[in-house]
Coordinates of N, CA and C in Angstrom, one line a residue:
M1 N -100.0 -2.8 -162.1 CA -99.3 -2.4 -161.1 C -98.3 -3.7 -160.8
A2 N -99.0 -4.6 -161.1 CA -98.2 -5.8 -160.8 C -96.6 -5.8 -161.2
N3 N -96.8 -5.8 -162.7 CA -96.0 -6.1 -163.7 C -95.0 -4.6 -163.6
A4 N -95.3 -3.5 -162.9 CA -94.9 -1.8 -162.7 C -93.8 -1.8 -162.0
S5 N -94.4 -2.9 -160.2 CA -93.9 -2.9 -159.2 C -92.5 -3.9 -159.3
H6 N -93.0 -5.3 -159.9 CA -91.7 -6.0 -160.5 C -90.7 -5.7 -160.8
E7 N -90.3 -4.5 -162.0 CA -89.8 -3.9 -162.8 C -88.7 -2.7 -162.1
M8 N -89.4 -2.4 -160.4 CA -89.2 -1.2 -160.1 C -88.3 -1.8 -158.8
R9 N -88.7 -2.8 -158.4 CA -88.0 -3.9 -157.2 C -86.9 -3.8 -156.9
T10 N -86.1 -4.6 -158.9 CA -84.3 -4.7 -158.7 C -83.8 -2.9 -158.4
P11 N -84.1 -2.2 -159.5 CA -83.4 -1.1 -159.0 C -83.6 -0.5 -157.7
L12 N -84.7 -0.1 -156.9 CA -85.3 0.5 -155.6 C -84.5 -0.7 -154.7
T13 N -84.1 -2.0 -154.8 CA -83.5 -2.7 -154.1 C -82.0 -2.9 -154.1
T14 N -81.8 -2.5 -154.9 CA -79.8 -2.0 -155.2 C -79.9 -0.7 -154.6
M15 N -80.2 0.0 -155.0 CA -80.2 1.3 -153.9 C -80.5 1.8 -152.6
S16 N -81.6 0.7 -152.2 CA -81.7 0.5 -150.7 C -80.3 -0.1 -150.3
G17 N -79.7 -1.0 -151.1 CA -78.6 -1.9 -150.1 C -77.5 -0.7 -150.2
L18 N -77.6 0.2 -151.4 CA -76.1 1.1 -151.4 C -76.4 2.0 -150.5
L19 N -77.5 2.4 -150.4 CA -77.7 3.3 -148.9 C -77.4 3.3 -148.0
E20 N -77.6 1.9 -147.2 CA -77.5 1.5 -146.2 C -76.1 0.9 -146.3
G21 N -75.0 0.9 -146.9 CA -73.6 0.2 -147.0 C -72.8 1.9 -146.4
L22 N -73.6 2.6 -147.4 CA -73.1 4.0 -147.8 C -73.2 4.8 -145.9
S23 N -74.5 4.6 -145.4 CA -74.9 4.8 -144.2 C -73.8 4.7 -143.0
Y24 N -74.1 3.3 -142.9 CA -72.7 2.8 -142.0 C -71.6 2.7 -142.5
D25 N -71.2 3.6 -143.6 CA -69.9 3.5 -143.7 C -68.9 2.5 -144.0
V26 N -69.9 1.1 -144.3 CA -69.2 0.0 -144.8 C -68.4 -0.4 -146.1
F27 N -68.2 0.9 -147.0 CA -67.3 0.6 -148.0 C -65.9 1.4 -147.6
P28 N -65.1 0.4 -148.5 CA -63.8 1.4 -148.9 C -64.2 2.8 -149.2
E29 N -63.2 3.7 -149.2 CA -62.8 4.9 -150.0 C -62.8 4.6 -151.3
E30 N -62.3 3.7 -151.7 CA -62.1 3.8 -153.2 C -63.7 2.9 -153.9
E31 N -64.7 2.5 -152.9 CA -65.7 1.9 -153.7 C -66.8 2.7 -153.5
K32 N -66.7 3.7 -152.9 CA -67.8 4.6 -152.1 C -68.3 5.2 -153.6
S33 N -67.6 5.8 -154.5 CA -67.7 6.4 -156.2 C -68.2 5.7 -157.1
R34 N -68.0 3.8 -156.8 CA -68.7 3.2 -157.8 C -69.9 3.3 -157.1
A35 N -70.3 2.9 -155.8 CA -71.8 2.8 -155.6 C -72.3 3.8 -155.8
Y36 N -72.0 5.3 -155.8 CA -72.7 6.5 -155.9 C -73.4 6.4 -157.6
A37 N -72.0 5.9 -158.4 CA -72.7 5.7 -159.9 C -73.7 4.7 -160.2
L38 N -73.7 3.7 -159.7 CA -74.0 2.2 -159.6 C -75.7 3.3 -159.0
M39 N -76.0 3.6 -158.0 CA -76.9 4.6 -157.7 C -77.4 5.5 -158.8
Q40 N -77.2 6.2 -159.3 CA -77.1 7.1 -160.3 C -77.5 6.9 -161.3
K41 N -76.6 5.3 -162.1 CA -77.8 4.5 -162.8 C -78.7 4.1 -162.6
E42 N -79.2 3.7 -161.3 CA -80.5 3.1 -161.2 C -81.7 3.9 -161.1
T43 N -81.1 5.3 -161.0 CA -82.1 6.3 -160.7 C -82.6 6.6 -161.9
Q44 N -81.9 6.7 -163.1 CA -82.3 7.1 -164.4 C -82.9 5.8 -164.7
R45 N -82.4 4.7 -164.7 CA -83.6 3.7 -165.2 C -84.9 3.5 -164.3
L46 N -84.5 4.2 -163.1 CA -87.1 4.1 -163.0 C -87.0 5.7 -163.8
I47 N -86.3 6.4 -164.1 CA -86.5 7.6 -164.4 C -87.3 7.3 -165.8
R48 N -86.8 6.2 -166.5 CA -87.0 6.2 -168.0 C -88.5 5.3 -168.1
L49 N -88.1 4.2 -167.0 CA -89.7 3.4 -166.1 C -90.6 3.7 -166.5
V50 N -90.7 5.6 -165.6 CA -91.9 5.9 -165.4 C -92.4 6.8 -166.7
E51 N -91.2 7.7 -167.4 CA -91.5 7.7 -168.4 C -92.2 7.3 -169.2
E52 N -91.3 6.0 -169.5 CA -91.9 5.1 -171.0 C -93.4 5.0 -170.1
N53 N -94.1 4.4 -169.3 CA -95.4 4.5 -168.9 C -96.1 5.2 -169.2
L54 N -96.2 6.2 -168.7 CA -96.6 7.7 -168.7 C -96.9 7.7 -170.3
D55 N -95.7 7.3 -171.3 CA -95.7 7.9 -172.6 C -96.9 6.6 -172.9
Y56 N -96.8 5.3 -172.7 CA -97.6 4.1 -173.0 C -99.1 4.3 -172.9
E57 N -99.4 5.1 -171.6 CA -100.8 5.5 -171.1 C -101.5 6.7 -172.1
K58 N -100.7 8.0 -172.3 CA -100.9 8.9 -173.3 C -101.5 8.2 -174.3
L59 N -100.7 7.2 -174.9 CA -100.6 6.9 -176.8 C -102.1 6.0 -176.6
R60 N -101.8 4.7 -175.4 CA -103.3 3.9 -175.3 C -104.3 4.5 -175.2
A61 N -104.8 6.1 -174.6 CA -105.2 6.6 -174.2 C -106.0 7.5 -175.2
N62 N -105.1 7.4 -176.3 CA -105.3 8.8 -176.9 C -105.4 10.0 -176.9
K63 N -104.3 10.5 -175.7 CA -104.2 11.5 -175.6 C -102.7 12.5 -176.3
I64 N -102.2 11.9 -177.1 CA -101.2 12.6 -178.1 C -101.8 12.8 -179.3
V65 N -101.2 14.1 -179.4 CA -101.4 15.3 -180.9 C -100.5 14.6 -182.0
L66 N -100.5 13.7 -182.6 CA -99.4 13.6 -184.0 C -99.7 14.9 -185.0
R67 N -98.3 15.3 -184.9 CA -98.1 16.4 -186.0 C -97.8 15.9 -187.2
K68 N -98.5 15.4 -187.8 CA -98.2 14.5 -188.9 C -98.1 15.5 -190.4
Q69 N -96.8 15.2 -191.2 CA -96.4 15.7 -192.1 C -95.5 14.9 -193.3
K70 N -94.9 15.3 -194.1 CA -94.4 14.8 -195.5 C -92.6 14.9 -194.6
I71 N -92.4 13.3 -194.7 CA -91.0 13.2 -194.2 C -89.9 12.7 -194.9
D72 N -88.5 13.2 -194.7 CA -87.3 12.0 -195.7 C -87.4 11.0 -194.9
A73 N -87.7 9.6 -195.8 CA -87.7 8.5 -194.8 C -86.3 7.9 -195.1
Y74 N -85.5 8.2 -195.7 CA -84.4 7.9 -196.2 C -83.5 8.3 -195.3
K75 N -83.8 9.8 -195.3 CA -82.8 10.4 -193.9 C -82.8 9.9 -193.2
M76 N -84.2 9.8 -192.9 CA -84.3 8.8 -191.1 C -83.9 7.9 -190.8
I77 N -84.1 7.1 -191.7 CA -83.0 5.6 -191.5 C -81.5 5.9 -191.4
S78 N -81.5 6.9 -192.3 CA -80.2 7.1 -192.7 C -79.6 8.3 -191.5
D79 N -79.9 8.6 -190.8 CA -79.4 9.6 -189.3 C -79.4 8.7 -188.5
L80 N -80.9 7.7 -188.3 CA -80.6 7.0 -187.1 C -79.5 5.3 -187.0
S81 N -79.3 5.3 -188.0 CA -78.4 4.7 -188.2 C -76.8 4.6 -188.0
N82 N -76.7 5.7 -188.3 CA -75.1 6.8 -187.8 C -75.0 7.0 -186.5
Q83 N -76.9 7.5 -186.0 CA -76.6 7.3 -184.5 C -76.1 6.1 -183.7
L84 N -76.6 5.5 -184.3 CA -76.3 3.9 -183.7 C -74.9 3.0 -183.9
S85 N -74.3 3.4 -185.1 CA -73.2 3.1 -185.9 C -72.1 2.2 -184.6
N86 N -72.3 3.2 -183.6 CA -71.0 2.6 -182.8 C -71.1 1.7 -181.4
K87 N -72.6 2.1 -181.3 CA -72.8 0.7 -180.6 C -72.9 -0.5 -181.1
A88 N -73.6 -0.9 -182.4 CA -73.7 -1.7 -183.3 C -71.8 -2.1 -183.4
A89 N -71.0 -1.1 -183.3 CA -69.6 -1.4 -183.6 C -69.2 -2.5 -182.4
Q90 N -69.4 -2.2 -180.8 CA -69.5 -2.7 -180.2 C -69.7 -4.4 -179.7
E91 N -70.6 -4.6 -180.4 CA -71.2 -5.7 -180.5 C -70.4 -6.5 -181.8
E92 N -69.7 -6.0 -182.6 CA -69.2 -6.2 -183.8 C -70.2 -6.8 -185.2
T93 N -71.0 -5.6 -185.3 CA -72.4 -5.7 -186.2 C -72.2 -4.6 -187.0
T94 N -72.1 -4.8 -188.3 CA -72.4 -3.6 -188.8 C -74.0 -3.3 -189.1
I95 N -74.4 -2.1 -189.7 CA -75.5 -2.1 -190.1 C -75.4 -1.0 -191.7
D96 N -76.2 -1.8 -192.3 CA -76.4 -1.3 -193.7 C -78.3 -0.5 -194.2
V97 N -77.6 0.8 -194.4 CA -78.9 1.1 -194.8 C -79.3 1.3 -196.1
L98 N -80.5 0.8 -197.1 CA -80.9 0.3 -198.0 C -82.1 1.0 -198.9
G99 N -82.5 0.7 -199.7 CA -83.9 1.2 -200.4 C -84.1 2.9 -201.2
D100 N -85.2 3.1 -201.1 CA -85.2 3.9 -202.2 C -84.8 5.5 -201.2
Q101 N -83.8 6.3 -201.9 CA -83.2 7.5 -201.5 C -84.6 8.3 -201.7
Q102 N -85.3 8.1 -202.5 CA -86.7 9.4 -202.8 C -87.7 9.1 -201.8
A103 N -87.7 7.8 -200.8 CA -89.1 7.5 -200.4 C -89.4 9.0 -199.5
M104 N -90.9 9.0 -199.3 CA -91.4 10.2 -198.6 C -92.2 9.3 -197.2
V105 N -92.1 9.6 -195.9 CA -93.5 9.3 -195.5 C -94.6 10.3 -194.8
F106 N -95.8 9.8 -194.5 CA -96.3 11.3 -194.0 C -97.1 10.5 -192.8
G107 N -96.7 11.4 -191.6 CA -96.6 11.2 -190.0 C -96.2 11.9 -189.7
D108 N -95.8 11.7 -187.8 CA -95.0 12.6 -187.0 C -93.7 12.0 -186.8
Q109 N -92.9 13.0 -187.2 CA -91.4 12.7 -187.4 C -90.8 11.8 -186.4
D110 N -91.1 12.9 -184.9 CA -90.6 12.4 -183.8 C -91.3 10.9 -183.3
R111 N -92.4 10.8 -183.5 CA -93.2 9.5 -182.9 C -92.5 8.4 -183.9
L112 N -92.5 8.7 -185.4 CA -91.8 7.6 -186.1 C -90.2 7.6 -185.9
T113 N -89.7 8.5 -185.6 CA -88.1 8.1 -185.2 C -88.1 7.3 -184.1
Q114 N -89.0 7.2 -183.0 CA -89.1 7.0 -182.1 C -89.6 5.1 -182.4
V115 N -89.8 4.9 -183.1 CA -90.3 3.8 -183.4 C -89.1 3.0 -184.4
L116 N -88.7 3.6 -185.1 CA -87.2 3.3 -185.9 C -86.4 3.0 -184.8
F117 N -85.9 3.8 -184.1 CA -84.9 4.1 -183.1 C -84.8 2.6 -182.1
N118 N -86.6 2.5 -181.9 CA -86.7 1.2 -180.9 C -85.8 -0.1 -181.5
L119 N -87.0 -0.5 -182.8 CA -86.4 -1.6 -183.9 C -85.3 -1.3 -184.0
I120 N -84.1 -0.5 -184.4 CA -82.8 -0.6 -184.7 C -81.9 -1.0 -183.4
N121 N -82.6 -0.3 -182.0 CA -82.0 -0.9 -181.2 C -81.9 -1.7 -180.8
N122 N -83.2 -2.6 -180.5 CA -83.9 -4.0 -180.4 C -82.7 -4.8 -181.3
A123 N -82.2 -4.7 -182.5 CA -82.2 -5.0 -183.4 C -80.0 -5.7 -183.1
I124 N -79.7 -4.3 -182.5 CA -78.2 -4.3 -182.2 C -78.2 -5.5 -180.9
Q125 N -78.8 -5.1 -180.3 CA -79.0 -6.0 -178.5 C -78.9 -7.3 -178.7
F126 N -79.6 -7.7 -179.6 CA -80.2 -8.9 -180.1 C -78.5 -9.8 -181.0
T127 N -78.1 -9.0 -181.7 CA -77.4 -9.4 -183.1 C -75.6 -9.4 -182.4
Q128 N -75.2 -10.0 -182.6 CA -73.7 -10.0 -182.4 C -73.0 -10.7 -183.2
K129 N -71.6 -9.9 -183.9 CA -70.9 -10.5 -184.8 C -71.8 -10.7 -186.1
G130 N -72.8 -10.0 -186.2 CA -73.7 -9.9 -187.3 C -74.0 -9.2 -188.0
Q131 N -75.3 -8.5 -189.0 CA -75.5 -7.7 -189.3 C -77.2 -7.2 -189.6
I132 N -77.5 -6.0 -189.6 CA -78.8 -5.4 -189.3 C -79.1 -4.4 -190.8
K133 N -80.0 -4.8 -191.6 CA -80.1 -4.0 -192.8 C -81.4 -3.5 -192.7
V134 N -81.5 -2.4 -192.5 CA -82.7 -1.3 -192.6 C -82.8 -0.7 -194.0
S135 N -84.4 -0.6 -194.3 CA -84.6 -0.3 -195.6 C -85.7 0.8 -195.6
V136 N -85.9 1.0 -196.5 CA -87.3 1.9 -196.8 C -87.5 1.7 -198.7
G137 N -88.9 1.9 -198.5 CA -89.3 1.8 -200.0 C -90.7 2.1 -200.0
R138 N -91.4 2.1 -201.2 CA -92.6 3.0 -201.5 C -93.1 1.1 -201.8
Q139 N -95.0 1.2 -201.7 CA -95.6 0.3 -202.2 C -97.0 1.0 -202.2
G140 N -97.6 1.0 -203.3 CA -99.0 1.8 -203.5 C -99.1 2.9 -203.0
N141 N -99.8 3.2 -201.8 CA -99.9 4.4 -201.6 C -99.9 4.2 -199.7
A142 N -98.6 3.7 -199.6 CA -97.9 3.7 -198.4 C -96.6 3.2 -198.5
T143 N -95.6 3.8 -197.3 CA -94.0 3.8 -197.2 C -94.1 2.2 -196.3
I144 N -93.0 1.8 -196.5 CA -92.5 0.4 -196.1 C -91.4 0.5 -195.2
F145 N -90.9 0.6 -194.1 CA -90.0 0.2 -193.5 C -89.4 -1.4 -192.8
T146 N -88.5 -1.6 -193.0 CA -88.2 -3.0 -192.8 C -86.5 -3.0 -192.1
V147 N -86.2 -3.3 -190.9 CA -85.8 -3.6 -190.3 C -85.1 -5.6 -189.9
S148 N -83.9 -5.7 -190.6 CA -83.9 -7.1 -190.5 C -82.2 -7.2 -189.9
D149 N -82.0 -8.1 -189.2 CA -81.1 -9.0 -188.2 C -80.5 -10.3 -188.4
T150 N -79.2 -10.8 -188.6 CA -79.1 -11.9 -188.3 C -78.5 -12.4 -186.9
G151 N -79.4 -11.9 -185.7 CA -79.6 -12.3 -184.4 C -80.0 -13.4 -183.9
I152 N -80.4 -13.3 -182.3 CA -80.8 -15.1 -181.9 C -82.1 -15.2 -182.2
G153 N -82.6 -14.6 -182.5 CA -84.6 -14.7 -183.6 C -85.1 -14.9 -182.2
M154 N -86.4 -15.1 -182.5 CA -87.4 -15.2 -181.4 C -88.2 -16.7 -181.7
T155 N -88.9 -17.4 -180.5 CA -89.7 -18.3 -181.1 C -91.1 -17.6 -181.8
A156 N -92.2 -18.7 -181.9 CA -93.4 -18.2 -182.6 C -94.0 -17.3 -181.2
E157 N -94.1 -18.6 -180.2 CA -94.7 -17.6 -179.0 C -94.2 -16.9 -178.7
Q158 N -93.0 -16.3 -178.6 CA -92.3 -14.9 -178.4 C -92.6 -13.8 -179.4
V159 N -92.8 -14.3 -180.2 CA -93.2 -13.3 -181.5 C -94.6 -12.6 -181.2
D160 N -96.2 -13.5 -180.5 CA -96.5 -13.8 -180.3 C -97.0 -12.7 -179.0
N161 N -95.7 -12.8 -178.5 CA -95.8 -11.8 -176.6 C -95.3 -10.6 -177.2
V162 N -94.6 -10.0 -178.1 CA -93.4 -9.5 -177.6 C -93.9 -7.9 -178.1
F163 N -95.1 -7.8 -178.3 CA -96.1 -6.6 -178.0 C -96.6 -6.5 -176.9
E164 N -96.8 -7.0 -176.0 CA -97.2 -6.9 -174.8 C -96.4 -6.2 -173.6
R165 N -97.1 -5.3 -172.7 CA -96.1 -4.3 -172.3 C -95.3 -5.2 -170.7
Y166 N -93.8 -5.3 -171.0 CA -93.2 -6.2 -170.0 C -92.8 -7.2 -170.7
Y167 N -93.5 -7.7 -171.3 CA -92.8 -8.7 -172.0 C -91.6 -8.9 -172.8
K168 N -90.5 -9.8 -171.9 CA -89.3 -9.7 -172.5 C -88.6 -10.8 -173.7
A169 N -88.2 -11.2 -174.5 CA -87.9 -12.3 -175.2 C -87.0 -12.9 -174.5
D170 N -86.3 -12.2 -174.4 CA -84.8 -12.9 -173.7 C -84.6 -12.0 -172.0
P171 N -85.7 -12.6 -170.9 CA -85.3 -11.6 -169.5 C -84.1 -11.6 -169.3
S172 N -82.8 -12.6 -169.7 CA -81.6 -12.6 -168.4 C -81.0 -11.4 -169.2
R173 N -80.8 -11.6 -170.9 CA -79.8 -10.7 -171.9 C -80.6 -9.6 -171.4
M174 N -82.1 -9.2 -171.4 CA -82.3 -7.5 -171.7 C -82.2 -7.1 -170.1
S175 N -82.4 -8.0 -168.8 CA -81.7 -7.1 -167.6 C -80.2 -6.6 -167.3
T176 N -79.7 -7.4 -168.3 CA -78.2 -6.8 -168.4 C -78.3 -5.9 -169.4
K177 N -79.0 -5.2 -169.8 CA -79.0 -4.4 -171.1 C -80.0 -3.1 -170.2
G178 N -80.4 -3.3 -169.2 CA -81.3 -2.2 -168.5 C -82.7 -1.8 -169.2
E179 N -83.2 -2.4 -169.8 CA -84.5 -2.2 -171.0 C -85.5 -2.4 -169.8
S180 N -86.6 -2.2 -170.2 CA -87.8 -2.1 -169.4 C -88.3 -2.8 -169.6
G181 N -88.6 -3.6 -171.0 CA -89.9 -4.2 -171.5 C -91.3 -3.4 -172.3
I182 N -90.6 -2.0 -172.2 CA -91.8 -1.3 -172.9 C -92.1 -0.8 -174.2
G183 N -91.0 -0.9 -174.4 CA -90.5 -0.5 -175.9 C -91.5 -0.5 -177.1
M184 N -91.3 -2.2 -177.1 CA -92.3 -2.8 -178.3 C -93.9 -2.3 -178.0
A185 N -94.4 -2.3 -176.9 CA -95.9 -2.3 -176.9 C -96.3 -0.7 -176.8
I186 N -94.7 0.5 -176.6 CA -95.2 1.9 -177.5 C -94.7 2.0 -178.6
V187 N -94.4 1.2 -179.6 CA -94.2 1.3 -180.8 C -95.4 0.6 -181.7
K188 N -96.0 -0.8 -181.5 CA -97.2 -0.8 -181.5 C -98.4 0.2 -181.1
Q189 N -98.4 1.2 -180.7 CA -99.3 1.8 -180.4 C -99.2 3.2 -181.1
I190 N -97.9 3.5 -181.3 CA -97.5 4.3 -182.9 C -97.8 4.2 -183.9
V191 N -97.7 3.2 -184.3 CA -98.1 2.5 -185.6 C -99.3 2.6 -185.7
T192 N -100.2 2.3 -184.6 CA -101.4 1.9 -184.2 C -101.9 3.5 -185.0
L193 N -101.6 4.5 -184.2 CA -102.3 5.7 -184.4 C -101.7 6.3 -185.9
H194 N -101.0 5.6 -186.3 CA -100.2 6.0 -187.9 C -102.0 5.4 -188.8
D195 N -102.4 4.5 -188.6 CA -103.3 3.7 -188.9 C -102.2 2.5 -190.0
G196 N -101.3 2.5 -189.8 CA -100.5 1.6 -190.0 C -100.5 -0.1 -189.3
D197 N -99.3 -1.0 -189.7 CA -99.0 -2.0 -189.2 C -98.0 -2.7 -189.2
I198 N -97.7 -3.2 -188.6 CA -96.2 -4.4 -187.7 C -96.1 -5.5 -187.8
T199 N -95.6 -6.3 -188.5 CA -95.3 -7.7 -188.7 C -93.9 -8.1 -188.4
I200 N -94.4 -9.2 -187.7 CA -92.6 -9.8 -187.5 C -92.4 -10.9 -188.0
D201 N -91.3 -11.4 -188.4 CA -91.1 -12.8 -188.8 C -89.7 -13.1 -188.3
S202 N -89.1 -14.2 -187.6 CA -88.6 -14.5 -186.6 C -88.1 -16.0 -186.8
T203 N -86.7 -16.4 -186.9 CA -86.7 -18.1 -186.5 C -85.1 -17.5 -185.2
P204 N -85.7 -18.8 -184.9 CA -84.4 -18.7 -183.7 C -82.6 -19.3 -183.9
N205 N -82.2 -18.6 -183.6 CA -80.5 -18.6 -184.2 C -80.8 -18.7 -186.0
V206 N -81.4 -17.4 -186.5 CA -81.4 -17.2 -187.7 C -81.3 -16.0 -188.0
G207 N -82.6 -14.9 -187.0 CA -82.6 -13.7 -187.3 C -84.2 -13.3 -187.3
T208 N -84.1 -12.2 -187.2 CA -85.4 -11.1 -187.3 C -85.8 -10.8 -187.9
T209 N -86.9 -10.3 -188.8 CA -87.5 -8.9 -190.1 C -88.9 -8.5 -189.5
I210 N -88.6 -7.2 -189.4 CA -89.9 -6.2 -188.8 C -90.0 -5.5 -190.0
I211 N -91.6 -5.5 -190.4 CA -91.5 -4.6 -191.7 C -92.9 -3.9 -190.8
V212 N -92.5 -2.2 -190.8 CA -93.7 -1.6 -190.6 C -94.3 -0.6 -191.9
T213 N -96.0 -1.0 -191.9 CA -96.3 -0.3 -192.8 C -96.9 1.3 -192.4
I214 N -96.7 2.4 -193.2 CA -97.2 3.5 -193.1 C -98.1 4.2 -194.2
P215 N -99.5 4.4 -193.8 CA -100.4 4.4 -194.9 C -100.4 5.9 -195.6
D216 N -100.5 6.5 -196.6 CA -100.5 7.6 -197.2 C -101.8 8.5 -196.4
Q217 N -102.9 7.6 -196.6 CA -104.1 8.5 -196.0 C -104.5 7.8 -194.6
Q218 N -104.7 8.6 -193.3 CA -104.7 8.3 -192.5 C -106.0 9.2 -191.8
T219 N -106.3 9.0 -190.6 CA -107.6 9.2 -189.9 C -106.7 10.3 -189.4
V220 N -107.8 11.4 -188.7 CA -107.4 12.7 -188.1 C -106.8 12.3 -186.7
N221 N -105.6 12.7 -186.5 CA -105.3 12.6 -185.0 C -104.2 13.5 -184.6

């Protein structure tokens, strides 16, 4: 609750100040539309925070029923990379899709898409004028997803804590992106519910590689 309150304080304080200014009519007419737009943005930020918290708690309590099936894994990463390519271009970063074009994965499509979206989106946020490689392949009776970037990287301590809820490896930059710090905790829970594994190899100022392993044989969920 303390962490949640801390995350909510900033947007609520911003909105409170803007509402007070509007109520006393202290903003010039040309600034009012900007104030309304900022309040809308902060409201959406709060909604995302609440939804992500509820989602995480449901995952943690195993109250989510996964609809597992065989999925075209290569198409999944290709679609996501195309979807996020414009965002990467804004950072002057490219996304390359590699791997086995015939690879399939057994799992819940929406939830695995959520995992990969988070990982690719994070890579974009922390990579400027660099390269991101997203790949998929098969190893034994498992599907292996890899997201690798040439971004700012993380220290060993940051890697150890990155799956903690509300943890932000780079708080100053994350706050400018409006992120909640819950994304990687949700990723970890989804991978765990697929009886999978996620590992991170990262070096400051060199980049980060994240590997997600999803086995074919899983417990019923």
